[in-house]
Short mmCIF file of C-alpha atoms in Angstrom, two decimals:
data_model
loop_
_atom_site.label_atom_id
_atom_site.label_comp_id
_atom_site.label_asym_id
_atom_site.label_seq_id
_atom_site.Cartn_x
_atom_site.Cartn_y
_atom_site.Cartn_z
CA MET S 103 -18.43 11.83 0.39
CA ARG S 104 -21.38 12.76 -2.37
CA VAL S 105 -21.07 11.18 -5.63
CA ALA S 106 -22.90 12.09 -8.75
CA ILE S 107 -24.89 9.35 -10.71
CA HIS S 108 -24.52 9.43 -14.58
CA SER S 109 -28.13 9.85 -15.93
CA ASN S 110 -28.00 6.78 -17.89
CA TYR S 111 -28.14 4.39 -14.80
CA ASN S 112 -31.55 5.61 -13.20
CA SER S 113 -34.23 7.89 -14.09
CA ALA S 114 -34.56 9.36 -10.61
CA LEU S 115 -31.95 9.06 -8.29
CA ARG S 116 -28.81 11.50 -8.96
CA PHE S 117 -26.84 11.69 -6.03
CA ILE S 118 -25.28 8.77 -3.37
CA SER S 119 -23.57 9.85 -0.32
CA ASP S 120 -22.20 7.71 2.65
CA ASP S 121 -22.11 10.50 4.81
CA SER S 122 -25.36 11.40 6.91
CA ARG S 123 -24.71 15.22 6.89
CA GLU S 124 -24.63 15.15 2.69
CA CYS S 125 -28.03 15.21 1.92
CA LEU S 126 -28.36 17.39 -1.36
CA LYS S 127 -29.97 20.71 -0.49
CA SER S 128 -32.15 23.13 -2.69
CA ASP S 129 -29.35 25.59 -2.65
CA ASP S 130 -26.86 22.95 -4.33
CA CYS S 131 -29.33 22.71 -7.26
CA THR S 132 -29.79 26.48 -7.41
CA GLN S 133 -25.87 26.78 -7.66
CA ASN S 134 -25.32 24.09 -10.03
CA PRO S 135 -28.14 24.49 -12.77
CA GLN S 136 -26.24 22.32 -14.97
CA ILE S 137 -27.12 19.47 -12.99
CA GLU S 138 -30.01 17.43 -14.55
CA ASP S 139 -33.20 16.62 -12.65
CA CYS S 140 -31.54 18.23 -9.34
CA ASN S 141 -33.71 17.72 -6.47
CA PRO S 142 -32.76 16.84 -2.74
CA LYS S 143 -35.44 13.74 -3.41
CA ASN S 144 -32.88 12.41 -5.49
CA CYS S 145 -30.32 12.03 -3.23
CA ALA S 146 -29.73 8.65 -1.53
CA PHE S 147 -27.98 7.38 1.51
CA LEU S 148 -25.66 4.42 1.28
CA ILE S 149 -25.61 2.33 4.43
CA THR S 150 -22.33 0.29 4.86
CA GLN S 151 -21.09 -1.38 7.88
CA GLY S 152 -19.26 1.86 9.20
CA ASN S 153 -21.99 4.37 8.81
CA GLN S 154 -25.02 2.19 9.83
CA ASN S 155 -25.65 3.83 13.11
CA TYR S 156 -26.32 7.23 11.47
CA ARG S 157 -29.43 5.90 9.48
CA GLU S 158 -31.65 8.09 11.98
CA ALA S 159 -29.45 11.18 11.44
CA ALA S 160 -29.50 11.01 7.65
CA LYS S 161 -33.47 11.13 8.17
CA LYS S 162 -33.27 14.13 10.14
CA ASN S 163 -30.78 15.66 7.57
CA GLY S 164 -33.31 15.13 4.81
CA PHE S 165 -32.37 11.81 3.19
CA GLU S 166 -35.70 9.97 2.00
CA ILE S 167 -33.80 7.10 -0.05
CA PHE S 168 -31.83 4.42 1.54
CA ILE S 169 -29.66 2.02 -0.28
CA THR S 170 -27.41 -1.00 0.45
CA PRO S 171 -24.03 -1.76 -0.91
CA LYS S 172 -25.92 -4.55 -3.09
CA ASP S 173 -27.64 -1.68 -4.78
CA LEU S 174 -24.79 0.16 -6.07
CA ILE S 175 -23.78 -1.87 -8.79
CA ASN S 176 -27.31 -0.65 -10.36
CA TYR S 177 -25.69 3.03 -10.44
CA PHE S 178 -22.11 2.51 -11.56
CA ASP S 179 -20.53 0.86 -14.32
CA LEU S 180 -17.93 -1.91 -13.08
CA ASN S 181 -17.79 -3.59 -16.71
CA LEU S 182 -13.73 -3.74 -16.32
CA LYS S 183 -11.25 -6.23 -14.89
CA LEU S 184 -10.53 -5.91 -11.24
CA ILE S 185 -7.15 -6.69 -9.90
CA GLY S 186 -6.90 -6.74 -6.00
CA ILE S 187 -3.51 -6.96 -4.16
CA THR S 188 -3.32 -8.04 -0.53
CA GLY S 189 -0.48 -8.34 1.72
CA THR S 190 1.39 -6.97 4.67
CA ASN S 191 4.28 -5.68 2.21
CA GLY S 192 4.52 -5.08 -1.18
CA LYS S 193 1.05 -4.20 -2.43
CA THR S 194 1.95 -0.83 -3.42
CA THR S 195 5.03 -1.72 -5.40
CA THR S 196 3.28 -4.84 -6.62
CA ALA S 197 0.24 -2.40 -8.08
CA ALA S 198 2.55 0.08 -9.69
CA MET S 199 4.59 -2.67 -11.46
CA ILE S 200 1.12 -4.33 -13.06
CA TYR S 201 -0.17 -0.78 -13.60
CA SER S 202 3.07 -0.08 -15.85
CA ILE S 203 3.43 -3.19 -17.43
CA LEU S 204 -0.15 -2.93 -18.65
CA LEU S 205 -0.09 0.62 -19.90
CA ASP S 206 3.25 -0.30 -21.75
CA PHE S 207 1.30 -2.74 -23.55
CA GLY S 208 -0.97 -0.14 -24.62
CA PHE S 209 -4.15 -0.86 -22.37
CA SER S 210 -5.88 1.94 -20.68
CA VAL S 211 -5.55 1.37 -16.87
CA ALA S 212 -6.49 2.92 -13.63
CA MET S 213 -4.75 2.10 -10.16
CA LEU S 214 -6.23 2.67 -6.74
CA GLY S 215 -4.07 2.41 -3.25
CA THR S 216 -1.92 4.16 -0.94
CA ARG S 217 -0.70 6.87 -3.48
CA GLY S 218 -3.81 7.88 -4.84
CA PHE S 219 -5.93 7.36 -7.87
CA PHE S 220 -4.50 7.26 -11.23
CA VAL S 221 -5.87 6.85 -14.55
CA ASN S 222 -3.55 6.37 -17.88
CA GLY S 223 -0.62 8.03 -16.05
CA ILE S 224 -2.50 10.93 -14.66
CA GLN S 225 -3.07 11.31 -10.78
CA LYS S 226 -6.62 12.25 -10.28
CA ARG S 227 -6.96 11.90 -6.70
CA PRO S 228 -4.25 12.57 -3.92
CA LYS S 229 -2.71 9.89 -1.31
CA GLY S 230 -5.27 8.78 1.16
CA LEU S 231 -6.40 5.39 2.71
CA THR S 232 -4.81 2.04 1.11
CA THR S 233 -8.45 1.16 0.37
CA PRO S 234 -10.84 3.96 0.49
CA SER S 235 -14.64 3.69 1.29
CA LEU S 236 -16.88 1.54 -0.49
CA LEU S 237 -18.47 4.45 -2.38
CA GLU S 238 -15.24 5.94 -3.35
CA ILE S 239 -14.06 2.64 -4.83
CA TYR S 240 -16.98 2.36 -6.73
CA SER S 241 -16.92 5.99 -7.89
CA ALA S 242 -13.29 5.56 -8.91
CA ILE S 243 -14.02 2.39 -10.84
CA ASN S 244 -16.87 4.27 -12.68
CA GLU S 245 -14.64 6.95 -13.44
CA ALA S 246 -12.13 4.68 -15.13
CA ARG S 247 -15.09 3.16 -17.15
CA GLN S 248 -15.37 6.65 -18.42
CA GLU S 249 -12.22 6.88 -19.79
CA ASN S 250 -12.38 3.46 -21.27
CA CYS S 251 -10.22 1.68 -18.84
CA VAL S 252 -9.71 -2.24 -19.59
CA TYR S 253 -8.13 -2.90 -16.20
CA PHE S 254 -8.24 -1.38 -12.36
CA VAL S 255 -5.53 -2.20 -10.27
CA MET S 256 -6.13 -1.82 -6.56
CA GLU S 257 -4.60 -2.46 -3.08
CA VAL S 258 -7.02 -4.30 -0.56
CA SER S 259 -6.09 -3.74 3.06
CA SER S 260 -6.75 -6.12 5.94
CA HIS S 261 -8.99 -3.24 7.53
CA ALA S 262 -11.06 -3.10 4.19
CA ILE S 263 -12.00 -6.71 4.19
CA VAL S 264 -13.13 -6.65 7.66
CA GLN S 265 -15.09 -3.60 6.88
CA ASN S 266 -16.56 -4.95 3.75
CA ARG S 267 -15.19 -2.10 1.96
CA ILE S 268 -14.76 -4.17 -1.32
CA GLU S 269 -18.38 -5.64 -0.91
CA GLY S 270 -20.00 -6.69 -4.38
CA LEU S 271 -16.86 -6.37 -6.29
CA GLU S 272 -15.54 -8.97 -8.67
CA PHE S 273 -12.19 -9.37 -9.23
CA ALA S 274 -10.76 -10.92 -12.47
CA LEU S 275 -7.37 -11.76 -10.34
CA ARG S 276 -6.92 -11.60 -6.66
CA ILE S 277 -3.03 -11.62 -5.46
CA LEU S 278 -1.17 -12.46 -2.24
CA THR S 279 2.36 -11.12 -1.65
CA ASN S 280 2.91 -12.16 2.19
CA ILE S 281 1.40 -12.20 5.55
CA THR S 282 3.68 -11.39 8.27
CA SER S 283 2.76 -9.15 11.73
CA ASP S 284 0.90 -5.65 11.46
CA HIS S 285 -1.97 -4.01 12.59
CA LEU S 286 -2.62 -5.83 15.71
CA ASP S 287 -4.01 -2.84 17.56
CA TYR S 288 -6.89 -3.51 15.33
CA HIS S 289 -7.27 -7.11 14.90
CA LYS S 290 -5.86 -7.91 18.25
CA THR S 291 -4.17 -11.14 17.36
CA LEU S 292 -1.88 -12.39 14.64
CA GLU S 293 -4.24 -15.34 14.37
CA ASN S 294 -7.02 -12.95 13.63
CA TYR S 295 -4.86 -10.94 11.09
CA ILE S 296 -3.82 -14.11 9.23
CA ALA S 297 -7.32 -15.20 9.04
CA VAL S 298 -8.54 -11.90 7.37
CA LYS S 299 -6.05 -11.93 4.77
CA ASN S 300 -6.41 -15.15 3.79
CA SER S 301 -10.32 -14.74 3.70
CA PHE S 302 -9.76 -12.86 0.44
CA PHE S 303 -8.62 -15.84 -1.08
CA SER S 304 -11.64 -18.08 0.24
CA ASN S 305 -13.72 -18.43 -2.99
CA PRO S 306 -13.00 -21.52 -5.19
CA ILE S 307 -14.30 -19.81 -8.45
CA ASP S 308 -11.91 -16.93 -8.03
CA LEU S 309 -8.75 -16.77 -9.83
CA LYS S 310 -5.87 -16.39 -7.56
CA LEU S 311 -2.17 -15.75 -7.62
CA ILE S 312 -0.44 -17.08 -4.23
CA ASN S 313 3.19 -16.40 -3.28
CA LYS S 314 3.94 -20.01 -2.59
CA ASP S 315 7.04 -19.18 -0.27
CA GLU S 316 4.26 -17.50 2.28
CA PRO S 317 3.56 -20.24 5.36
CA ASN S 318 0.94 -18.30 6.40
CA ALA S 319 -0.96 -18.48 3.15
CA HIS S 320 -4.29 -20.65 3.32
CA TYR S 321 -6.39 -20.59 0.20
CA ALA S 322 -8.92 -22.55 -1.85
CA THR S 323 -6.72 -24.59 -4.53
CA GLN S 324 -9.08 -24.20 -7.13
CA LYS S 325 -8.01 -21.63 -10.10
CA THR S 326 -4.76 -20.85 -8.16
CA ILE S 327 -1.41 -20.05 -9.51
CA THR S 328 1.65 -19.90 -7.41
CA TYR S 329 4.97 -17.94 -7.59
CA GLY S 330 7.89 -18.42 -5.67
CA ILE S 331 11.70 -18.45 -5.04
CA GLU S 332 12.56 -21.10 -2.66
CA SER S 333 9.33 -23.54 -3.34
CA PRO S 334 8.18 -25.08 -6.38
CA ALA S 335 5.62 -22.99 -8.25
CA THR S 336 4.24 -22.31 -11.39
CA LEU S 337 6.07 -19.29 -11.77
CA ASN S 338 9.69 -19.29 -10.58
CA ALA S 339 12.91 -17.54 -10.05
CA LYS S 340 15.26 -20.31 -11.33
CA ALA S 341 18.65 -18.22 -10.40
CA TYR S 342 19.11 -14.68 -9.64
CA SER S 343 21.38 -12.23 -8.24
CA LEU S 344 20.52 -9.22 -5.97
CA LYS S 345 23.85 -7.15 -6.28
CA ASP S 346 22.92 -3.52 -7.35
CA GLU S 347 19.95 -4.64 -9.09
CA ILE S 348 17.82 -7.65 -9.77
CA THR S 349 18.75 -9.93 -12.53
CA ALA S 350 17.16 -13.13 -12.66
CA GLN S 351 16.12 -16.46 -15.02
CA ILE S 352 12.55 -17.01 -14.29
CA ALA S 353 10.11 -19.71 -15.83
CA TYR S 354 6.27 -20.17 -16.19
CA GLY S 355 5.98 -23.73 -16.83
CA LYS S 356 8.29 -24.42 -19.67
CA GLU S 357 8.36 -20.97 -20.78
CA GLU S 358 11.64 -18.94 -19.70
CA ALA S 359 12.81 -15.38 -19.99
CA ASN S 360 15.60 -13.18 -18.41
CA LEU S 361 14.87 -10.76 -15.98
CA GLU S 362 16.29 -7.26 -15.44
CA CYS S 363 14.67 -4.59 -12.67
CA ALA S 364 16.46 -1.69 -11.41
CA LEU S 365 15.15 -2.25 -7.75
CA PHE S 366 16.91 -3.63 -4.89
CA GLY S 367 16.34 -6.56 -2.94
CA LYS S 368 14.77 -10.00 -2.67
CA HIS S 369 11.37 -8.72 -1.67
CA ASN S 370 11.32 -6.62 -4.86
CA LEU S 371 12.15 -10.00 -6.58
CA TYR S 372 8.74 -11.17 -4.94
CA ASN S 373 7.04 -8.30 -6.12
CA THR S 374 8.21 -8.64 -9.58
CA LEU S 375 7.29 -12.24 -9.80
CA ALA S 376 4.01 -11.22 -8.76
CA ALA S 377 3.28 -8.35 -11.42
CA ILE S 378 4.72 -10.54 -14.32
CA GLY S 379 2.50 -13.59 -13.04
CA ALA S 380 -0.71 -11.44 -12.90
CA VAL S 381 -0.15 -9.90 -16.82
CA LYS S 382 0.68 -13.32 -17.71
CA LEU S 383 -2.24 -14.82 -16.27
CA LEU S 384 -4.61 -11.82 -17.89
CA GLU S 385 -3.17 -11.47 -21.04
CA ASN S 386 -1.19 -14.65 -21.71
CA ALA S 387 1.67 -12.45 -23.33
CA PRO S 388 4.95 -13.99 -23.90
CA LEU S 389 6.68 -14.11 -20.67
CA ASN S 390 9.87 -12.18 -22.54
CA GLN S 391 7.87 -9.12 -23.56
CA ILE S 392 6.50 -8.99 -20.18
CA CYS S 393 10.01 -8.93 -18.76
CA ALA S 394 10.95 -6.44 -21.28
CA LYS S 395 8.04 -3.77 -20.24
CA LEU S 396 9.07 -4.25 -16.66
CA GLU S 397 12.70 -2.86 -17.56
CA ASN S 398 11.02 0.39 -18.05
CA PHE S 399 9.60 0.71 -14.46
CA GLY S 400 11.61 2.96 -12.03
CA GLY S 401 10.22 2.05 -9.08
CA VAL S 402 7.71 3.91 -6.51
CA LEU S 403 8.66 7.08 -4.67
CA GLY S 404 9.20 6.31 -1.02
CA ARG S 405 9.92 2.38 -1.74
CA MET S 406 13.49 1.87 -1.62
CA GLN S 407 14.22 5.08 -3.23
CA VAL S 408 17.68 6.25 -3.48
CA VAL S 409 17.90 9.93 -2.79
CA HIS S 410 21.71 10.24 -2.76
CA GLN S 411 24.37 8.02 -4.34
CA GLN S 412 27.93 8.58 -2.80
CA PRO S 413 27.36 7.68 0.20
CA LEU S 414 24.06 5.83 -0.65
CA ILE S 415 20.99 7.20 1.21
CA ILE S 416 17.70 5.30 0.51
CA ILE S 417 14.09 6.02 1.75
CA ASP S 418 11.65 3.30 2.26
CA PHE S 419 8.32 2.73 3.89
CA ALA S 420 9.26 -0.17 5.86
CA HIS S 421 7.49 0.03 9.15
CA THR S 422 7.26 -3.75 10.46
CA GLU S 423 10.09 -5.98 11.49
CA ASP S 424 9.36 -8.04 8.55
CA GLY S 425 9.64 -4.97 6.36
CA MET S 426 12.66 -3.82 7.94
CA GLU S 427 14.32 -7.15 7.67
CA LYS S 428 13.61 -7.39 3.81
CA ILE S 429 15.48 -4.00 3.27
CA PHE S 430 18.15 -4.82 5.52
CA GLN S 431 18.85 -8.24 3.63
CA SER S 432 18.97 -6.19 0.42
CA PHE S 433 22.11 -4.95 1.89
CA LEU S 434 24.15 -7.79 3.66
CA HIS S 435 27.30 -6.62 1.86
CA ARG S 436 27.26 -3.14 2.98
CA LYS S 437 27.75 -1.41 6.40
CA ILE S 438 24.45 -0.09 7.59
CA ALA S 439 23.29 2.92 9.37
CA VAL S 440 19.57 3.29 9.99
CA VAL S 441 17.24 6.16 11.00
CA PHE S 442 13.85 4.75 12.12
CA GLY S 443 10.74 5.08 14.83
CA ALA S 444 7.35 3.63 15.23
CA GLY S 445 3.88 5.31 14.84
CA GLY S 446 1.93 6.23 18.22
CA ASP S 447 -1.34 4.73 19.18
CA ARG S 448 -0.52 1.67 16.88
CA ASP S 449 0.58 -1.91 17.63
CA LYS S 450 2.64 -1.73 20.28
CA THR S 451 4.02 -5.28 20.17
CA LYS S 452 6.05 -4.52 17.15
CA ARG S 453 8.34 -2.02 18.66
CA PRO S 454 10.86 -4.24 20.38
CA LYS S 455 10.82 -6.37 17.68
CA MET S 456 11.97 -3.42 15.44
CA GLY S 457 14.50 -2.67 17.61
CA LEU S 458 16.20 -6.07 17.61
CA CYS S 459 16.15 -6.33 14.06
CA ALA S 460 17.63 -2.97 13.18
CA ALA S 461 20.05 -3.98 15.99
CA LYS S 462 20.71 -7.56 14.19
CA TYR S 463 21.84 -6.10 10.85
CA ALA S 464 22.74 -2.12 11.24
CA GLN S 465 26.01 -1.18 12.86
CA LYS S 466 24.66 2.52 13.65
CA LEU S 467 21.14 2.99 14.92
CA TYR S 468 19.21 6.26 14.98
CA ILE S 469 15.96 5.70 16.97
CA THR S 470 13.64 8.38 16.73
CA SER S 471 10.22 9.93 16.12
CA ASP S 472 7.74 8.58 13.45
CA ASN S 473 4.20 9.82 13.90
CA PRO S 474 3.96 9.69 17.70
CA ARG S 475 0.27 11.17 17.58
CA SER S 476 -1.03 11.36 20.97
CA GLU S 477 2.01 9.06 22.91
CA ILE S 478 4.70 10.56 24.03
CA PRO S 479 7.97 10.35 21.79
CA SER S 480 10.32 9.25 24.08
CA THR S 481 8.20 6.31 25.51
CA ILE S 482 7.98 5.07 22.22
CA MET S 483 11.84 5.02 21.58
CA GLN S 484 12.43 3.21 24.73
CA GLU S 485 10.17 0.79 23.80
CA ILE S 486 12.14 0.23 20.53
CA LEU S 487 15.27 0.05 22.71
CA LYS S 488 13.90 -2.56 24.98
CA GLY S 489 14.19 -4.99 22.21
CA ILE S 490 17.71 -4.69 21.72
CA PRO S 491 19.59 -7.00 24.50
CA GLN S 492 22.81 -5.84 26.07
CA TYR S 493 25.02 -7.90 24.09
CA LEU S 494 23.90 -5.90 20.82
CA ARG S 495 23.95 -2.56 22.29
CA ASN S 496 27.67 -3.03 23.30
CA HIS S 497 28.64 -3.56 19.70
CA ARG S 498 26.38 -0.97 18.01
CA GLU S 499 26.11 2.91 17.81
CA ILE S 500 22.92 3.77 19.41
CA CYS S 501 21.52 7.32 19.08
CA LEU S 502 18.22 8.24 20.71
CA GLU S 503 17.07 11.39 18.99
CA GLU S 504 13.48 12.55 19.36
CA ASN S 505 13.67 15.16 16.44
CA ARG S 506 13.39 13.22 13.46
CA ALA S 507 15.01 16.07 11.31
CA LYS S 508 17.77 16.35 13.71
CA ALA S 509 18.22 12.41 13.80
CA ILE S 510 18.41 12.25 9.86
CA GLU S 511 20.91 15.25 10.08
CA ILE S 512 23.27 13.65 12.74
CA ALA S 513 23.30 10.19 10.79
CA ILE S 514 24.15 12.10 7.67
CA LYS S 515 26.79 13.87 9.16
CA ASN S 516 28.35 10.85 10.70
CA LEU S 517 28.25 8.82 7.72
CA LYS S 518 31.21 7.21 5.86
CA ASN S 519 31.38 6.64 2.13
CA ASP S 520 31.73 2.87 2.71
CA GLU S 521 28.32 2.95 4.50
CA ILE S 522 24.68 3.13 3.43
CA LEU S 523 22.04 5.17 5.48
CA LEU S 524 18.49 3.71 5.39
CA ILE S 525 15.78 6.07 6.62
CA LEU S 526 12.73 3.80 7.34
CA GLY S 527 9.16 4.14 8.28
CA LYS S 528 7.76 7.18 6.27
CA GLY S 529 8.51 6.41 2.86
CA ASP S 530 6.80 9.24 0.45
CA GLU S 531 4.64 10.66 3.20
CA THR S 532 4.97 14.36 3.60
CA TYR S 533 3.71 14.94 6.95
CA GLN S 534 4.25 14.04 10.78
CA ILE S 535 1.20 13.71 13.38
CA ILE S 536 2.33 15.11 16.65
CA GLY S 537 -0.51 15.10 19.19
CA GLU S 538 -3.49 16.41 17.12
CA GLU S 539 -1.47 18.54 14.59
CA THR S 540 -0.24 17.23 11.15
CA LEU S 541 2.63 19.09 10.12
CA HIS S 542 4.92 19.51 7.02
CA PHE S 543 7.57 16.87 7.16
CA ASP S 544 9.25 14.83 4.45
CA ASP S 545 12.38 12.69 4.85
CA CYS S 546 13.69 13.32 1.43
CA GLU S 547 13.70 17.06 1.90
CA GLU S 548 15.41 16.71 5.41
CA VAL S 549 17.91 14.82 3.55
CA GLN S 550 18.76 17.27 1.13
CA LYS S 551 18.87 20.15 4.06
CA ALA S 552 21.32 18.03 5.96
CA LEU S 553 23.78 17.31 2.97
CA LYS S 554 23.46 21.08 1.82
CA ALA S 555 24.36 21.86 5.27
CA LEU S 556 27.34 19.42 5.11
CA LYS S 557 28.55 21.11 1.91
#
């Protein structure tokens, strides 16, 4: 991408690009006469870990100025409080909660993550990578500062940590939600993945908020505050109920408050504690006031999203064994039917684990396609099925249907009023990747179609 630089920061440089093909051309200046000091010589190429092999190509395409990530601070206004959230699951919901609470307290706030880039309740950029390129992050922070934002909440993926996409950023607070198994196609081993996540918390001088119940968490203890449910922590849920919605009595040191949140599940109680802990650390607002603001939070599209009440149908992004188990455990008092698949060209080791997890909790399993990409969908489905032992297969209704829309339709057609249907894996995605094609597909839309057909 190519980003324009505000004239206050440098007398010569006007544009920075991380794409070797995007050197400013004379025609660009002719077509945009409003650009001050527009000149191809005023466009710099940012050399990052991901594009360093394209330096010669950038030269051939006209770039004369080359800068490194360390130079970016000279061109962007980063004078706000950054909140970085990492973890296998819960990043998006926790970020949205913090964003919502701070907005309700009257702060000007930006948020960058899986759902896109938002400033003060307005979406500025569409959904993309959980953590985009370094230049895009700096550009978003700079844009947030132009709108007088005090806080910038962002999700930090394991890929971004390894690829140095957060290089040079100073975080006012770093948050860990959890560490389970994911992205082993990229990180190769669980040990590598755990190490990458924990590396985000290795600096002893940074303020950290850590899930005390996470056994894979390893971090510098200096400037570390913890939250938890099972383990003693600075911020604790002393008592809680998860039936229908979250209610809890929580304590931060000697300060106590009652919490009510219209979300489902123990995993969302953890997300709630992380959000409350973050605002408490950054603003030291009374605990009961923070909890009151959180009551206004309505949830995130595609995350435990209720799309029909009777019978109850819920859509969620859960696409790992751990993520699925957290969803299932939220409805132990219900009979469960589930529609799910696994993405192609991604970690294959999780497929049988997902199958076993689903069979442990659900009475009806509809194994289908997710984003198969270059793989054969039926092969992925069989790999999921392999994880289900014969004794469970004998006591479960299992349907293999490659067409995801058809699987949703069949599941809804067979759904009883005393059952809950969970449609997992895609959340609020509006596409399906089959082969090299990206096709429109929306789980929520398919639910509505199936319900309409029944009527």
